[in-house]
Short mmCIF file of C-alpha atoms in Angstrom, two decimals:
data_model
loop_
_atom_site.label_atom_id
_atom_site.label_comp_id
_atom_site.label_asym_id
_atom_site.label_seq_id
_atom_site.Cartn_x
_atom_site.Cartn_y
_atom_site.Cartn_z
CA MET J 8 -85.00 -91.16 -23.45
CA ALA J 9 -84.98 -87.48 -23.75
CA LEU J 10 -83.27 -85.10 -20.94
CA LEU J 11 -84.85 -84.67 -17.78
CA PRO J 12 -86.65 -81.33 -17.77
CA ALA J 13 -85.65 -78.49 -15.86
CA ASP J 14 -87.20 -76.97 -12.84
CA PRO J 15 -88.10 -73.28 -13.55
CA ALA J 16 -88.61 -71.93 -10.23
CA ARG J 17 -85.69 -73.99 -8.31
CA ALA J 18 -83.29 -72.48 -11.60
CA ALA J 19 -84.76 -69.35 -10.92
CA ALA J 20 -83.23 -69.43 -6.79
CA TYR J 21 -80.12 -71.06 -8.25
CA ARG J 22 -79.46 -67.45 -10.38
CA GLU J 23 -80.12 -65.60 -7.13
CA ALA J 24 -78.03 -67.21 -4.53
CA ALA J 25 -75.24 -68.38 -6.94
CA ALA J 26 -75.47 -64.30 -8.03
CA ARG J 27 -75.98 -63.72 -4.16
CA ILE J 28 -73.32 -65.54 -3.20
CA ARG J 29 -70.92 -64.20 -5.64
CA ARG J 30 -71.39 -60.92 -4.82
CA ALA J 31 -70.74 -61.38 -0.73
CA ASP J 32 -67.73 -60.80 1.02
CA ARG J 33 -66.11 -64.20 0.93
CA PRO J 34 -66.84 -64.95 4.87
CA ALA J 35 -70.79 -64.44 4.15
CA ALA J 36 -70.62 -66.81 0.73
CA ALA J 37 -68.85 -69.86 2.64
CA ALA J 38 -71.77 -69.64 5.24
CA GLU J 39 -74.27 -69.45 2.70
CA LEU J 40 -72.68 -72.35 1.04
CA ALA J 41 -72.03 -74.39 4.12
CA ARG J 42 -76.24 -74.30 4.19
CA LEU J 43 -76.76 -75.86 0.74
CA ALA J 44 -73.88 -78.88 1.36
CA THR J 45 -75.82 -80.00 4.62
CA GLU J 46 -79.29 -79.65 2.87
CA VAL J 47 -77.21 -81.91 -0.42
CA ARG J 48 -75.75 -84.02 2.53
CA ARG J 49 -79.60 -84.57 3.65
CA ASN J 50 -80.73 -85.37 0.10
CA ILE J 51 -77.94 -87.73 -0.30
CA ILE J 52 -78.51 -89.93 2.74
CA ARG J 53 -82.60 -90.69 1.37
CA MET J 54 -81.68 -91.34 -2.26
CA ILE J 55 -79.49 -94.21 -1.03
CA ASP J 56 -81.59 -95.38 2.13
CA ARG J 57 -84.60 -95.73 -0.86
CA ALA J 58 -82.38 -97.21 -3.22
CA ARG J 59 -80.55 -99.31 -1.34
CA MET J 60 -77.12 -98.98 -2.76
CA GLY J 61 -75.15 -96.19 -3.50
CA HIS J 62 -71.46 -94.73 -2.60
CA VAL J 63 -72.21 -93.05 0.52
CA GLY J 64 -68.79 -92.10 2.14
CA GLY J 65 -66.66 -90.58 -1.14
CA ASP J 66 -71.05 -88.63 -2.12
CA LEU J 67 -70.73 -86.92 1.50
CA SER J 68 -66.24 -85.85 0.92
CA VAL J 69 -67.21 -84.54 -2.73
CA THR J 70 -70.19 -82.20 -1.26
CA ASP J 71 -68.80 -79.25 -0.55
CA ILE J 72 -66.85 -79.36 -3.68
CA LEU J 73 -69.51 -79.86 -5.79
CA VAL J 74 -71.79 -77.20 -3.66
CA ALA J 75 -68.50 -74.71 -4.02
CA CYS J 76 -68.38 -75.00 -7.78
CA PHE J 77 -72.04 -74.83 -8.89
CA TYR J 78 -72.49 -71.65 -6.65
CA GLY J 79 -69.70 -70.13 -6.36
CA VAL J 80 -67.58 -70.39 -9.31
CA LEU J 81 -69.38 -72.14 -12.60
CA THR J 82 -71.66 -70.05 -15.34
CA VAL J 83 -74.11 -72.09 -16.01
CA ASP J 84 -77.58 -72.39 -16.83
CA PRO J 85 -79.82 -75.23 -15.96
CA GLU J 86 -82.49 -74.16 -18.47
CA ARG J 87 -80.47 -74.47 -21.28
CA PRO J 88 -77.97 -77.12 -20.24
CA HIS J 89 -76.61 -76.88 -23.70
CA TRP J 90 -75.77 -73.40 -24.14
CA ALA J 91 -72.45 -73.22 -26.48
CA GLY J 92 -71.56 -70.57 -24.08
CA ARG J 93 -71.67 -72.40 -20.62
CA ASP J 94 -68.46 -73.53 -18.66
CA ARG J 95 -67.95 -76.98 -18.52
CA PHE J 96 -67.84 -79.08 -15.30
CA VAL J 97 -67.13 -83.23 -14.95
CA LEU J 98 -67.77 -85.61 -12.61
CA SER J 99 -64.83 -88.20 -12.73
CA LYS J 100 -65.60 -90.20 -10.30
CA GLY J 101 -69.23 -90.94 -11.70
CA HIS J 102 -69.49 -93.02 -9.13
CA CYS J 103 -70.66 -90.42 -6.70
CA ALA J 104 -73.29 -89.60 -8.49
CA ALA J 105 -75.79 -88.99 -5.54
CA ALA J 106 -74.07 -85.90 -4.71
CA LEU J 107 -73.50 -84.86 -8.08
CA TYR J 108 -77.42 -85.27 -8.83
CA SER J 109 -78.80 -84.23 -5.76
CA THR J 110 -76.81 -80.88 -6.45
CA LEU J 111 -77.88 -80.69 -10.26
CA ALA J 112 -81.44 -81.13 -8.44
CA GLN J 113 -80.76 -78.00 -6.13
CA CYS J 114 -79.73 -76.37 -9.08
CA GLY J 115 -82.93 -76.56 -10.55
CA PHE J 116 -81.27 -78.67 -13.55
CA PHE J 117 -83.94 -81.19 -12.85
CA PHE J 118 -87.70 -81.38 -10.44
CA GLU J 119 -86.21 -82.74 -7.05
CA LYS J 120 -88.68 -85.23 -6.90
CA GLU J 121 -86.67 -87.60 -9.53
CA LEU J 122 -83.91 -88.01 -6.70
CA GLU J 123 -86.84 -90.44 -5.18
CA THR J 124 -86.11 -92.87 -8.73
CA PHE J 125 -82.23 -92.88 -7.74
CA MET J 126 -80.98 -96.60 -9.15
CA ALA J 127 -84.87 -97.48 -9.93
CA PRO J 128 -85.23 -99.41 -12.84
CA LEU J 129 -85.44 -97.36 -15.97
CA SER J 130 -84.85 -94.32 -14.17
CA ALA J 131 -82.28 -90.97 -16.31
CA LEU J 132 -80.45 -91.05 -12.37
CA ASN J 133 -78.34 -94.16 -12.92
CA GLY J 134 -75.54 -95.54 -10.58
CA HIS J 135 -73.65 -93.61 -12.74
CA PRO J 136 -74.18 -89.83 -14.69
CA SER J 137 -75.41 -90.55 -18.10
CA ARG J 138 -74.69 -86.98 -20.46
CA ILE J 139 -78.07 -88.47 -23.01
CA LYS J 140 -80.35 -88.63 -19.73
CA VAL J 141 -79.47 -86.01 -17.53
CA PRO J 142 -79.10 -82.39 -17.89
CA GLY J 143 -75.54 -80.37 -16.45
CA VAL J 144 -73.51 -84.01 -17.06
CA GLU J 145 -71.49 -83.29 -19.29
CA THR J 146 -70.25 -86.76 -19.98
CA ASN J 147 -71.00 -90.11 -19.16
CA THR J 148 -68.18 -91.57 -16.08
CA GLY J 149 -67.64 -94.25 -13.92
CA ALA J 150 -64.83 -95.94 -15.51
CA LEU J 151 -62.20 -94.42 -13.32
CA GLY J 152 -59.30 -92.05 -15.35
CA HIS J 153 -61.36 -90.91 -18.28
CA GLY J 154 -62.69 -87.49 -16.58
CA LEU J 155 -59.37 -86.03 -16.71
CA PRO J 156 -58.83 -86.61 -20.68
CA VAL J 157 -62.26 -85.50 -21.08
CA ALA J 158 -61.84 -82.34 -19.06
CA THR J 159 -58.54 -81.33 -20.92
CA GLY J 160 -60.17 -81.99 -23.91
CA CYS J 161 -63.13 -79.63 -23.42
CA ALA J 162 -60.45 -77.30 -22.35
CA LEU J 163 -58.56 -77.59 -25.91
CA ALA J 164 -61.27 -76.98 -27.90
CA ALA J 165 -62.22 -73.65 -25.89
CA ALA J 166 -59.06 -72.72 -26.51
CA ILE J 167 -59.47 -73.15 -30.05
CA ASP J 168 -62.76 -71.38 -29.92
CA GLY J 169 -60.89 -68.39 -28.86
CA ALA J 170 -63.72 -68.88 -25.90
CA SER J 171 -63.44 -67.55 -22.07
CA ARG J 172 -65.24 -70.32 -20.34
CA ARG J 173 -63.51 -72.78 -17.84
CA THR J 174 -63.49 -76.12 -17.35
CA VAL J 175 -63.93 -78.31 -14.04
CA VAL J 176 -63.09 -81.52 -13.78
CA VAL J 177 -63.49 -83.50 -10.04
CA LEU J 178 -61.11 -86.76 -9.69
CA GLY J 179 -60.85 -89.15 -7.08
CA ASP J 180 -57.56 -89.44 -5.23
CA GLY J 181 -57.67 -93.90 -5.68
CA GLU J 182 -58.57 -92.94 -9.59
CA LEU J 183 -55.02 -91.15 -9.68
CA GLN J 184 -53.58 -94.66 -10.08
CA GLU J 185 -55.16 -94.77 -13.72
CA GLY J 186 -52.58 -93.71 -15.70
CA SER J 187 -54.55 -92.38 -18.63
CA ASN J 188 -54.63 -88.82 -16.28
CA TRP J 189 -51.17 -88.10 -16.33
CA GLU J 190 -51.28 -88.21 -19.69
CA ALA J 191 -54.33 -85.78 -19.94
CA ALA J 192 -52.14 -83.15 -16.95
CA MET J 193 -48.95 -83.53 -19.55
CA ALA J 194 -51.32 -82.45 -22.37
CA ALA J 195 -53.28 -80.10 -20.69
CA ALA J 196 -49.78 -78.10 -19.37
CA HIS J 197 -47.98 -78.22 -22.75
CA HIS J 198 -50.94 -76.48 -24.31
CA GLY J 199 -50.86 -74.22 -21.26
CA LEU J 200 -55.12 -74.59 -20.51
CA ALA J 201 -55.16 -72.08 -17.96
CA SER J 202 -58.57 -72.28 -17.97
CA LEU J 203 -58.67 -75.89 -16.92
CA THR J 204 -59.24 -76.89 -13.05
CA ALA J 205 -58.97 -80.03 -11.64
CA VAL J 206 -59.89 -80.40 -8.64
CA VAL J 207 -58.58 -83.80 -5.99
CA ASP J 208 -61.06 -85.62 -3.72
CA ARG J 209 -58.06 -86.31 -1.68
CA ASN J 210 -59.98 -88.28 0.97
CA ARG J 211 -57.07 -91.03 1.34
CA LEU J 212 -59.70 -93.84 0.97
CA GLN J 213 -60.69 -96.37 -2.18
CA GLN J 214 -63.03 -99.19 -2.88
CA GLY J 215 -61.24 -101.31 -0.14
CA ALA J 216 -58.01 -100.03 1.69
CA ARG J 217 -56.27 -96.70 2.05
CA THR J 218 -55.03 -95.29 -1.36
CA GLU J 219 -51.70 -95.36 0.66
CA ASP J 220 -51.80 -99.09 0.99
CA THR J 221 -52.94 -99.76 -2.21
CA ASN J 222 -50.79 -97.57 -4.91
CA ALA J 223 -48.66 -94.89 -2.23
CA LEU J 224 -49.74 -91.24 -4.46
CA GLY J 225 -46.67 -89.88 -1.97
CA ALA J 226 -46.66 -85.62 -2.44
CA LEU J 227 -49.61 -85.44 -4.55
CA GLY J 228 -48.93 -81.57 -5.28
CA ASP J 229 -45.39 -82.40 -6.17
CA LYS J 230 -46.61 -84.88 -8.49
CA TRP J 231 -48.68 -82.32 -10.27
CA ARG J 232 -46.25 -79.36 -10.27
CA SER J 233 -43.80 -81.99 -11.72
CA PHE J 234 -46.34 -82.30 -14.89
CA GLY J 235 -46.38 -78.06 -14.82
CA TRP J 236 -49.43 -77.39 -13.03
CA GLU J 237 -50.35 -74.45 -10.69
CA VAL J 238 -50.93 -76.18 -7.30
CA ARG J 239 -52.66 -75.47 -4.43
CA GLU J 240 -53.15 -77.61 -1.45
CA ILE J 241 -56.61 -77.11 1.08
CA ASP J 242 -59.11 -78.33 3.30
CA GLY J 243 -61.95 -79.83 0.91
CA HIS J 244 -64.29 -78.74 3.47
CA ASP J 245 -63.33 -74.83 4.26
CA HIS J 246 -65.87 -73.46 1.90
CA LEU J 247 -64.02 -70.15 1.82
CA ALA J 248 -60.80 -72.56 1.02
CA LEU J 249 -63.04 -73.50 -1.61
CA LEU J 250 -63.65 -70.59 -3.11
CA GLN J 251 -60.39 -69.15 -2.84
CA ALA J 252 -58.56 -72.45 -4.79
CA LEU J 253 -61.38 -72.34 -7.37
CA ASP J 254 -59.84 -68.65 -8.60
CA GLY J 255 -58.74 -68.81 -11.91
CA SER J 256 -54.58 -69.21 -12.66
CA SER J 257 -52.70 -66.68 -11.94
CA SER J 258 -49.95 -68.55 -13.73
CA GLY J 259 -50.77 -69.05 -17.34
CA ARG J 260 -50.62 -72.65 -16.28
CA PRO J 261 -53.29 -75.49 -15.70
CA VAL J 262 -54.48 -75.42 -11.68
CA ALA J 263 -54.38 -78.70 -9.59
CA VAL J 264 -56.83 -78.43 -6.56
CA ILE J 265 -55.73 -81.06 -3.73
CA ALA J 266 -58.59 -80.80 -1.81
CA ASN J 267 -58.15 -82.77 1.82
CA THR J 268 -61.63 -84.64 2.72
CA ILE J 269 -63.09 -87.04 4.89
CA LYS J 270 -64.89 -89.94 3.49
CA GLY J 271 -68.62 -90.30 4.78
CA LYS J 272 -68.14 -86.13 5.94
CA GLY J 273 -70.65 -84.62 8.31
CA VAL J 274 -71.92 -88.23 9.84
CA SER J 275 -69.51 -89.07 12.55
CA PHE J 276 -69.81 -92.93 12.28
CA MET J 277 -68.89 -92.95 8.78
CA GLU J 278 -66.18 -90.43 8.74
CA ASP J 279 -62.88 -91.79 7.47
CA ARG J 280 -64.13 -95.34 7.77
CA VAL J 281 -63.46 -97.25 4.74
CA GLU J 282 -66.41 -99.83 4.93
CA TRP J 283 -68.84 -96.80 3.85
CA HIS J 284 -67.69 -96.82 0.48
CA HIS J 285 -70.27 -98.90 -0.78
CA LYS J 286 -72.23 -99.53 2.57
CA VAL J 287 -76.14 -98.78 2.68
CA PRO J 288 -77.09 -97.94 6.20
CA SER J 289 -79.60 -99.18 8.31
CA PRO J 290 -82.88 -97.29 8.85
CA ASP J 291 -81.40 -96.28 12.70
CA GLN J 292 -78.28 -95.27 10.87
CA VAL J 293 -80.39 -93.32 8.78
CA ALA J 294 -82.58 -91.37 11.48
CA ALA J 295 -78.83 -90.71 13.08
CA ALA J 296 -77.06 -89.28 10.12
CA LEU J 297 -79.82 -87.20 9.19
CA ALA J 298 -80.38 -85.74 12.62
CA GLU J 299 -76.70 -85.43 12.74
CA LEU J 300 -77.23 -83.37 9.34
CA ALA J 301 -79.84 -81.57 11.06
CA GLY J 302 -77.77 -78.66 12.17
#
């Protein structure tokens, strides 16, 4: 299957919006990002309702991070997804593909109508993202613990090339129970990969329980610091804080952003409820969720 084609009109609108947001003062930029994130969340609800499957809680917790990255930070071109000079973005928590697809469609990487095929047989929009089907996807993810090692490799390649491109990877907090992440964290610090930023979606819930009850992560910022990273701890739903935290390294070290979030953010009956990890809303719940997200 070939990559999905870009939506030229949406891509042009994305480039204009991203440039406007990056020129604006930070409060104005944050307000625009909040509006865009609401549209992404509404599409997530529609996609999961149509497919009758998905990971709605984590999709909603990571949305603000994705929107801030694509509109406020990353240098990418939806019409040239393989452009060599692009920044690299990896969604390590690949089960939250609906949030990524909704964001990519909004940016024009492919036509928004494709969202209607989410998880349908033979759809490019699988439950976990595929780099050979979906433009904007740098690597297949879903088996947790792989995204940070791949992103570390991308950042190391940029350093070897003498290139200025950045690499941003978004991880789940439960995913950090995988040891491969800490091997990659150690390697990134050893090589001084200042172009690498890891954002942890710290919603404190995983598949069946709270992260601290499953395998406690404790003082997570201190762990990253002990591995040689520059650490920034923020409210992961505060777009102004996200923009500031996603600024480049100030220390010559890789940056870890601990983004404290709420699973199910934006829909009151889903917020901080572990059952919404992989639960599908009823028609009445879909209507209620869309009403809450209407602003």
